[in-house]
Amino acid sequence: MREKTIFEKIVDKEIPSKVVLEDSDFLAFHDIAPKAPVHVLIIPKKWIKDFNGIDSELMGKMSEFILKVADVTGVKESGYRLVTNIGPDSGQEVPHLHFHLLGKKKLDANFG
Ligand code: 5GP
């Protein structure tokens, strides 16, 4: 059986997190090692490994949720970066689809 990811443990409240926004399908919480004054992780509660497994229905709902997170964190107008890592070359650490939402600072334009 597949082992639970750390993010599933966060969804199940086995590991604490600082929640920014939550609904029945998605959870947004502060990254434990923030790279910007706003650094929020946005995940579907139902496990999916990465963006390669997403479908249009999930993407549609997730986009709406992400826009709400941008709103409540106050970055919608000032600007923000939305990033998702996929697989080994990206350096993805947690095999559970997540978007990083970063803002409230001038972000480095170098994507590496
Ligand atoms: P990835 O490299 O997979 O795109 O990003 C994983 C992110 O999850 C990293 O930015 C890391 O700081 C964050 N992270 C890892 N473990 C935890 C945790 O237990 N709690 C929270 N809030 N963030 C975590």
Short mmCIF file of N, CA and C and ligand atoms in Angstrom, two decimals:
data_model
loop_
_atom_site.label_atom_id
_atom_site.label_comp_id
_atom_site.label_asym_id
_atom_site.label_seq_id
_atom_site.Cartn_x
_atom_site.Cartn_y
_atom_site.Cartn_z
N MET A 1 0.84 -1.21 0.00
CA MET A 1 0.00 0.00 0.00
C MET A 1 0.88 1.26 0.00
N ARG A 2 0.41 2.30 -0.70
CA ARG A 2 1.15 3.55 -0.76
C ARG A 2 1.15 4.22 0.62
N GLU A 3 2.33 4.73 0.99
CA GLU A 3 2.41 5.44 2.27
C GLU A 3 1.77 6.81 2.16
N LYS A 4 1.12 7.25 3.21
CA LYS A 4 0.51 8.59 3.23
C LYS A 4 1.59 9.65 3.06
N THR A 5 1.33 10.66 2.26
CA THR A 5 2.29 11.76 2.15
C THR A 5 2.13 12.68 3.37
N ILE A 6 3.15 13.49 3.57
CA ILE A 6 3.10 14.45 4.68
C ILE A 6 1.90 15.39 4.51
N PHE A 7 1.53 15.68 3.27
CA PHE A 7 0.40 16.59 3.05
C PHE A 7 -0.94 15.90 3.36
N GLU A 8 -1.03 14.60 3.12
CA GLU A 8 -2.25 13.89 3.53
C GLU A 8 -2.36 13.89 5.06
N LYS A 9 -1.21 13.78 5.73
CA LYS A 9 -1.23 13.83 7.20
C LYS A 9 -1.66 15.22 7.67
N ILE A 10 -1.30 16.24 6.92
CA ILE A 10 -1.74 17.60 7.25
C ILE A 10 -3.25 17.71 7.04
N VAL A 11 -3.76 17.17 5.93
CA VAL A 11 -5.21 17.19 5.67
C VAL A 11 -5.94 16.48 6.80
N ASP A 12 -5.41 15.37 7.26
CA ASP A 12 -6.06 14.57 8.32
C ASP A 12 -5.76 15.09 9.72
N LYS A 13 -5.06 16.24 9.79
CA LYS A 13 -4.74 16.90 11.07
C LYS A 13 -3.85 16.03 11.97
N GLU A 14 -3.12 15.11 11.36
CA GLU A 14 -2.15 14.32 12.14
C GLU A 14 -0.89 15.14 12.35
N ILE A 15 -0.67 16.10 11.43
CA ILE A 15 0.45 17.04 11.54
C ILE A 15 -0.17 18.44 11.50
N PRO A 16 0.26 19.31 12.43
CA PRO A 16 -0.35 20.64 12.45
C PRO A 16 0.12 21.51 11.28
N SER A 17 -0.71 22.44 10.90
CA SER A 17 -0.30 23.41 9.87
C SER A 17 -1.05 24.71 10.14
N LYS A 18 -0.54 25.78 9.56
CA LYS A 18 -1.21 27.08 9.69
C LYS A 18 -2.09 27.26 8.46
N VAL A 19 -3.38 27.01 8.66
CA VAL A 19 -4.32 27.01 7.53
C VAL A 19 -4.65 28.44 7.11
N VAL A 20 -4.64 28.64 5.80
CA VAL A 20 -5.01 29.94 5.23
C VAL A 20 -6.45 29.88 4.73
N LEU A 21 -6.81 28.79 4.08
CA LEU A 21 -8.16 28.64 3.52
C LEU A 21 -8.43 27.15 3.31
N GLU A 22 -9.69 26.78 3.49
CA GLU A 22 -10.03 25.36 3.35
C GLU A 22 -11.44 25.25 2.82
N ASP A 23 -11.69 24.29 1.94
CA ASP A 23 -13.06 23.90 1.62
C ASP A 23 -13.10 22.38 1.54
N SER A 24 -14.16 21.83 0.99
CA SER A 24 -14.28 20.37 1.03
C SER A 24 -13.24 19.68 0.14
N ASP A 25 -12.73 20.37 -0.87
CA ASP A 25 -11.81 19.73 -1.83
C ASP A 25 -10.35 20.14 -1.68
N PHE A 26 -10.10 21.33 -1.11
CA PHE A 26 -8.74 21.89 -1.14
C PHE A 26 -8.34 22.45 0.22
N LEU A 27 -7.01 22.53 0.40
CA LEU A 27 -6.46 23.12 1.63
C LEU A 27 -5.29 24.02 1.23
N ALA A 28 -5.23 25.19 1.84
CA ALA A 28 -4.10 26.11 1.66
C ALA A 28 -3.50 26.36 3.03
N PHE A 29 -2.18 26.22 3.14
CA PHE A 29 -1.50 26.41 4.43
C PHE A 29 -0.12 26.99 4.19
N HIS A 30 0.41 27.64 5.23
CA HIS A 30 1.72 28.29 5.10
C HIS A 30 2.83 27.25 4.98
N ASP A 31 3.77 27.50 4.06
CA ASP A 31 4.94 26.64 3.92
C ASP A 31 5.78 26.72 5.20
N ILE A 32 6.31 25.60 5.63
CA ILE A 32 7.09 25.55 6.87
C ILE A 32 8.44 26.28 6.73
N ALA A 33 8.93 26.42 5.50
CA ALA A 33 10.21 27.11 5.26
C ALA A 33 9.98 28.18 4.18
N PRO A 34 9.32 29.27 4.56
CA PRO A 34 8.88 30.25 3.55
C PRO A 34 10.03 30.91 2.80
N LYS A 35 9.84 31.05 1.48
CA LYS A 35 10.83 31.70 0.62
C LYS A 35 10.42 33.14 0.30
N ALA A 36 9.31 33.58 0.87
CA ALA A 36 8.82 34.94 0.65
C ALA A 36 7.87 35.25 1.82
N PRO A 37 7.57 36.54 2.06
CA PRO A 37 6.67 36.88 3.17
C PRO A 37 5.32 36.14 3.07
N VAL A 38 4.83 35.97 1.85
CA VAL A 38 3.68 35.07 1.65
C VAL A 38 4.19 33.85 0.89
N HIS A 39 4.10 32.69 1.49
CA HIS A 39 4.46 31.44 0.82
C HIS A 39 3.47 30.38 1.31
N VAL A 40 2.49 30.17 0.46
CA VAL A 40 1.39 29.28 0.82
C VAL A 40 1.41 28.08 -0.11
N LEU A 41 1.11 26.92 0.43
CA LEU A 41 0.98 25.70 -0.37
C LEU A 41 -0.50 25.39 -0.54
N ILE A 42 -0.88 25.06 -1.76
CA ILE A 42 -2.28 24.78 -2.06
C ILE A 42 -2.37 23.37 -2.63
N ILE A 43 -3.18 22.55 -1.96
CA ILE A 43 -3.25 21.13 -2.35
C ILE A 43 -4.70 20.67 -2.50
N PRO A 44 -4.90 19.66 -3.37
CA PRO A 44 -6.20 18.99 -3.33
C PRO A 44 -6.17 18.02 -2.15
N LYS A 45 -7.29 17.89 -1.44
CA LYS A 45 -7.31 16.97 -0.29
C LYS A 45 -7.16 15.53 -0.75
N LYS A 46 -7.76 15.24 -1.90
CA LYS A 46 -7.65 13.89 -2.44
C LYS A 46 -6.26 13.76 -3.09
N TRP A 47 -5.56 12.70 -2.77
CA TRP A 47 -4.18 12.55 -3.25
C TRP A 47 -4.10 12.43 -4.76
N ILE A 48 -3.20 13.18 -5.31
CA ILE A 48 -2.80 13.03 -6.72
C ILE A 48 -1.32 13.39 -6.71
N LYS A 49 -0.52 12.62 -7.40
CA LYS A 49 0.93 12.74 -7.22
C LYS A 49 1.48 14.09 -7.67
N ASP A 50 1.08 14.50 -8.84
CA ASP A 50 1.61 15.76 -9.36
C ASP A 50 0.73 16.25 -10.51
N PHE A 51 1.15 17.34 -11.11
CA PHE A 51 0.35 18.00 -12.16
C PHE A 51 0.10 17.09 -13.36
N ASN A 52 0.97 16.11 -13.59
CA ASN A 52 0.77 15.19 -14.72
C ASN A 52 -0.54 14.41 -14.59
N GLY A 53 -1.05 14.30 -13.38
CA GLY A 53 -2.27 13.51 -13.17
C GLY A 53 -3.53 14.35 -13.06
N ILE A 54 -3.44 15.64 -13.33
CA ILE A 54 -4.61 16.50 -13.12
C ILE A 54 -5.58 16.39 -14.29
N ASP A 55 -6.87 16.58 -14.02
CA ASP A 55 -7.84 16.64 -15.13
C ASP A 55 -8.51 18.02 -15.12
N SER A 56 -9.26 18.29 -16.18
CA SER A 56 -9.76 19.65 -16.35
C SER A 56 -10.76 20.04 -15.27
N GLU A 57 -11.52 19.08 -14.77
CA GLU A 57 -12.49 19.42 -13.71
C GLU A 57 -11.76 19.86 -12.43
N LEU A 58 -10.74 19.08 -12.06
CA LEU A 58 -9.97 19.42 -10.85
C LEU A 58 -9.24 20.75 -11.06
N MET A 59 -8.65 20.93 -12.25
CA MET A 59 -7.91 22.16 -12.53
C MET A 59 -8.82 23.38 -12.44
N GLY A 60 -10.05 23.23 -12.96
CA GLY A 60 -11.00 24.34 -12.92
C GLY A 60 -11.33 24.73 -11.48
N LYS A 61 -11.66 23.74 -10.68
CA LYS A 61 -12.02 24.01 -9.27
C LYS A 61 -10.81 24.56 -8.51
N MET A 62 -9.64 23.98 -8.82
CA MET A 62 -8.43 24.38 -8.09
C MET A 62 -8.06 25.83 -8.44
N SER A 63 -8.26 26.21 -9.71
CA SER A 63 -7.98 27.60 -10.12
C SER A 63 -8.84 28.57 -9.33
N GLU A 64 -10.11 28.25 -9.17
CA GLU A 64 -11.00 29.13 -8.40
C GLU A 64 -10.52 29.25 -6.96
N PHE A 65 -10.11 28.12 -6.39
CA PHE A 65 -9.64 28.12 -5.00
C PHE A 65 -8.35 28.93 -4.87
N ILE A 66 -7.44 28.74 -5.83
CA ILE A 66 -6.16 29.48 -5.79
C ILE A 66 -6.42 30.99 -5.85
N LEU A 67 -7.37 31.40 -6.68
CA LEU A 67 -7.68 32.83 -6.78
C LEU A 67 -8.21 33.37 -5.45
N LYS A 68 -8.96 32.57 -4.74
CA LYS A 68 -9.43 32.99 -3.41
C LYS A 68 -8.26 33.14 -2.45
N VAL A 69 -7.29 32.22 -2.55
CA VAL A 69 -6.11 32.29 -1.68
C VAL A 69 -5.32 33.57 -2.01
N ALA A 70 -5.18 33.88 -3.29
CA ALA A 70 -4.47 35.11 -3.68
C ALA A 70 -5.18 36.32 -3.10
N ASP A 71 -6.49 36.26 -3.07
CA ASP A 71 -7.28 37.36 -2.52
C ASP A 71 -7.06 37.49 -1.01
N VAL A 72 -7.23 36.40 -0.28
CA VAL A 72 -7.16 36.50 1.20
C VAL A 72 -5.74 36.78 1.70
N THR A 73 -4.74 36.43 0.90
CA THR A 73 -3.36 36.72 1.33
C THR A 73 -2.92 38.12 0.87
N GLY A 74 -3.78 38.80 0.13
CA GLY A 74 -3.51 40.20 -0.24
C GLY A 74 -2.50 40.39 -1.35
N VAL A 75 -2.33 39.38 -2.20
CA VAL A 75 -1.32 39.50 -3.26
C VAL A 75 -1.92 39.61 -4.66
N LYS A 76 -3.26 39.55 -4.74
CA LYS A 76 -3.90 39.47 -6.06
C LYS A 76 -3.52 40.67 -6.94
N GLU A 77 -3.44 41.85 -6.34
CA GLU A 77 -3.13 43.05 -7.13
C GLU A 77 -1.63 43.33 -7.15
N SER A 78 -0.92 43.08 -6.04
CA SER A 78 0.51 43.39 -5.98
C SER A 78 1.35 42.41 -6.80
N GLY A 79 0.78 41.22 -7.03
CA GLY A 79 1.47 40.23 -7.85
C GLY A 79 1.97 39.05 -7.04
N TYR A 80 2.10 37.96 -7.70
CA TYR A 80 2.54 36.74 -7.01
C TYR A 80 3.04 35.74 -8.03
N ARG A 81 3.71 34.72 -7.54
CA ARG A 81 4.18 33.63 -8.40
C ARG A 81 3.47 32.35 -7.98
N LEU A 82 3.07 31.60 -9.00
CA LEU A 82 2.40 30.32 -8.77
C LEU A 82 3.26 29.26 -9.43
N VAL A 83 3.74 28.30 -8.63
CA VAL A 83 4.69 27.31 -9.14
C VAL A 83 4.26 25.92 -8.70
N THR A 84 4.41 24.96 -9.61
CA THR A 84 4.24 23.58 -9.17
C THR A 84 5.41 22.76 -9.71
N ASN A 85 6.04 22.01 -8.85
CA ASN A 85 7.16 21.16 -9.25
C ASN A 85 6.64 19.78 -9.62
N ILE A 86 7.21 19.23 -10.67
CA ILE A 86 6.77 17.92 -11.17
C ILE A 86 8.00 17.04 -11.41
N GLY A 87 8.16 16.05 -10.58
CA GLY A 87 9.19 15.05 -10.83
C GLY A 87 10.60 15.45 -10.47
N PRO A 88 11.54 14.52 -10.69
CA PRO A 88 12.93 14.65 -10.19
C PRO A 88 13.65 15.91 -10.65
N ASP A 89 13.58 16.26 -11.93
CA ASP A 89 14.35 17.42 -12.39
C ASP A 89 13.86 18.73 -11.77
N SER A 90 12.63 18.75 -11.31
CA SER A 90 12.09 19.99 -10.72
C SER A 90 12.49 20.13 -9.26
N GLY A 91 12.95 19.02 -8.66
CA GLY A 91 13.27 19.03 -7.23
C GLY A 91 12.04 18.82 -6.36
N GLN A 92 10.95 18.31 -6.94
CA GLN A 92 9.74 18.05 -6.14
C GLN A 92 10.08 17.15 -4.96
N GLU A 93 9.77 17.64 -3.74
CA GLU A 93 10.09 16.87 -2.52
C GLU A 93 8.90 16.05 -2.06
N VAL A 94 7.73 16.64 -2.14
CA VAL A 94 6.54 15.97 -1.60
C VAL A 94 5.67 15.48 -2.76
N PRO A 95 5.51 14.15 -2.89
CA PRO A 95 4.77 13.60 -4.02
C PRO A 95 3.25 13.69 -3.84
N HIS A 96 2.79 14.91 -3.70
CA HIS A 96 1.35 15.20 -3.56
C HIS A 96 1.18 16.56 -4.23
N LEU A 97 0.39 16.61 -5.30
CA LEU A 97 0.25 17.86 -6.07
C LEU A 97 0.10 19.08 -5.16
N HIS A 98 0.92 20.08 -5.40
CA HIS A 98 0.77 21.34 -4.67
C HIS A 98 1.27 22.49 -5.50
N PHE A 99 0.59 23.60 -5.35
CA PHE A 99 1.06 24.85 -5.94
C PHE A 99 1.65 25.68 -4.82
N HIS A 100 2.82 26.28 -5.11
CA HIS A 100 3.39 27.28 -4.22
C HIS A 100 2.86 28.64 -4.67
N LEU A 101 2.32 29.40 -3.76
CA LEU A 101 1.93 30.78 -4.07
C LEU A 101 2.84 31.69 -3.26
N LEU A 102 3.63 32.50 -3.97
CA LEU A 102 4.64 33.34 -3.32
C LEU A 102 4.38 34.80 -3.64
N GLY A 103 4.53 35.66 -2.64
CA GLY A 103 4.33 37.08 -2.91
C GLY A 103 4.78 37.95 -1.77
N LYS A 104 4.45 39.22 -1.92
CA LYS A 104 4.80 40.28 -0.96
C LYS A 104 6.30 40.56 -0.93
N LYS A 105 6.98 40.23 -2.05
CA LYS A 105 8.34 40.72 -2.27
C LYS A 105 8.62 40.66 -3.76
N LYS A 106 9.63 41.42 -4.21
CA LYS A 106 10.04 41.35 -5.62
C LYS A 106 10.73 40.01 -5.82
N LEU A 107 10.15 39.15 -6.61
CA LEU A 107 10.70 37.80 -6.75
C LEU A 107 11.79 37.75 -7.82
N ASP A 108 12.79 36.93 -7.56
CA ASP A 108 13.90 36.73 -8.49
C ASP A 108 13.35 36.19 -9.82
N ALA A 109 13.77 36.81 -10.92
CA ALA A 109 13.26 36.39 -12.23
C ALA A 109 13.96 35.13 -12.75
N ASN A 110 15.01 34.70 -12.04
CA ASN A 110 15.76 33.53 -12.49
C ASN A 110 15.06 32.24 -12.03
N PHE A 111 14.58 31.49 -12.96
CA PHE A 111 13.85 30.26 -12.61
C PHE A 111 14.78 29.05 -12.50
N GLY A 112 16.07 29.24 -12.71
CA GLY A 112 17.01 28.12 -12.56
C GLY A 112 16.85 27.14 -13.70
P1 5GP B 1 8.31 20.80 -3.36
O1 5GP B 1 9.80 20.87 -3.37
O2 5GP B 1 7.80 19.39 -3.24
O3 5GP B 1 7.68 21.55 -4.50
O4 5GP B 1 7.85 21.61 -2.08
C1 5GP B 1 7.55 21.03 -0.87
C2 5GP B 1 7.35 22.16 0.13
O5 5GP B 1 6.74 21.63 1.27
C3 5GP B 1 8.66 22.83 0.57
O6 5GP B 1 8.61 24.22 0.27
C4 5GP B 1 8.70 22.58 2.09
O7 5GP B 1 9.20 23.65 2.82
C5 5GP B 1 7.24 22.29 2.41
N1 5GP B 1 7.04 21.38 3.53
C6 5GP B 1 7.65 20.17 3.73
N2 5GP B 1 7.20 19.60 4.86
C7 5GP B 1 6.27 20.45 5.38
C8 5GP B 1 5.45 20.40 6.55
O8 5GP B 1 5.46 19.46 7.34
N3 5GP B 1 4.62 21.46 6.76
C9 5GP B 1 4.56 22.53 5.91
N4 5GP B 1 3.73 23.53 6.23
N5 5GP B 1 5.32 22.60 4.80
C10 5GP B 1 6.17 21.58 4.54
#
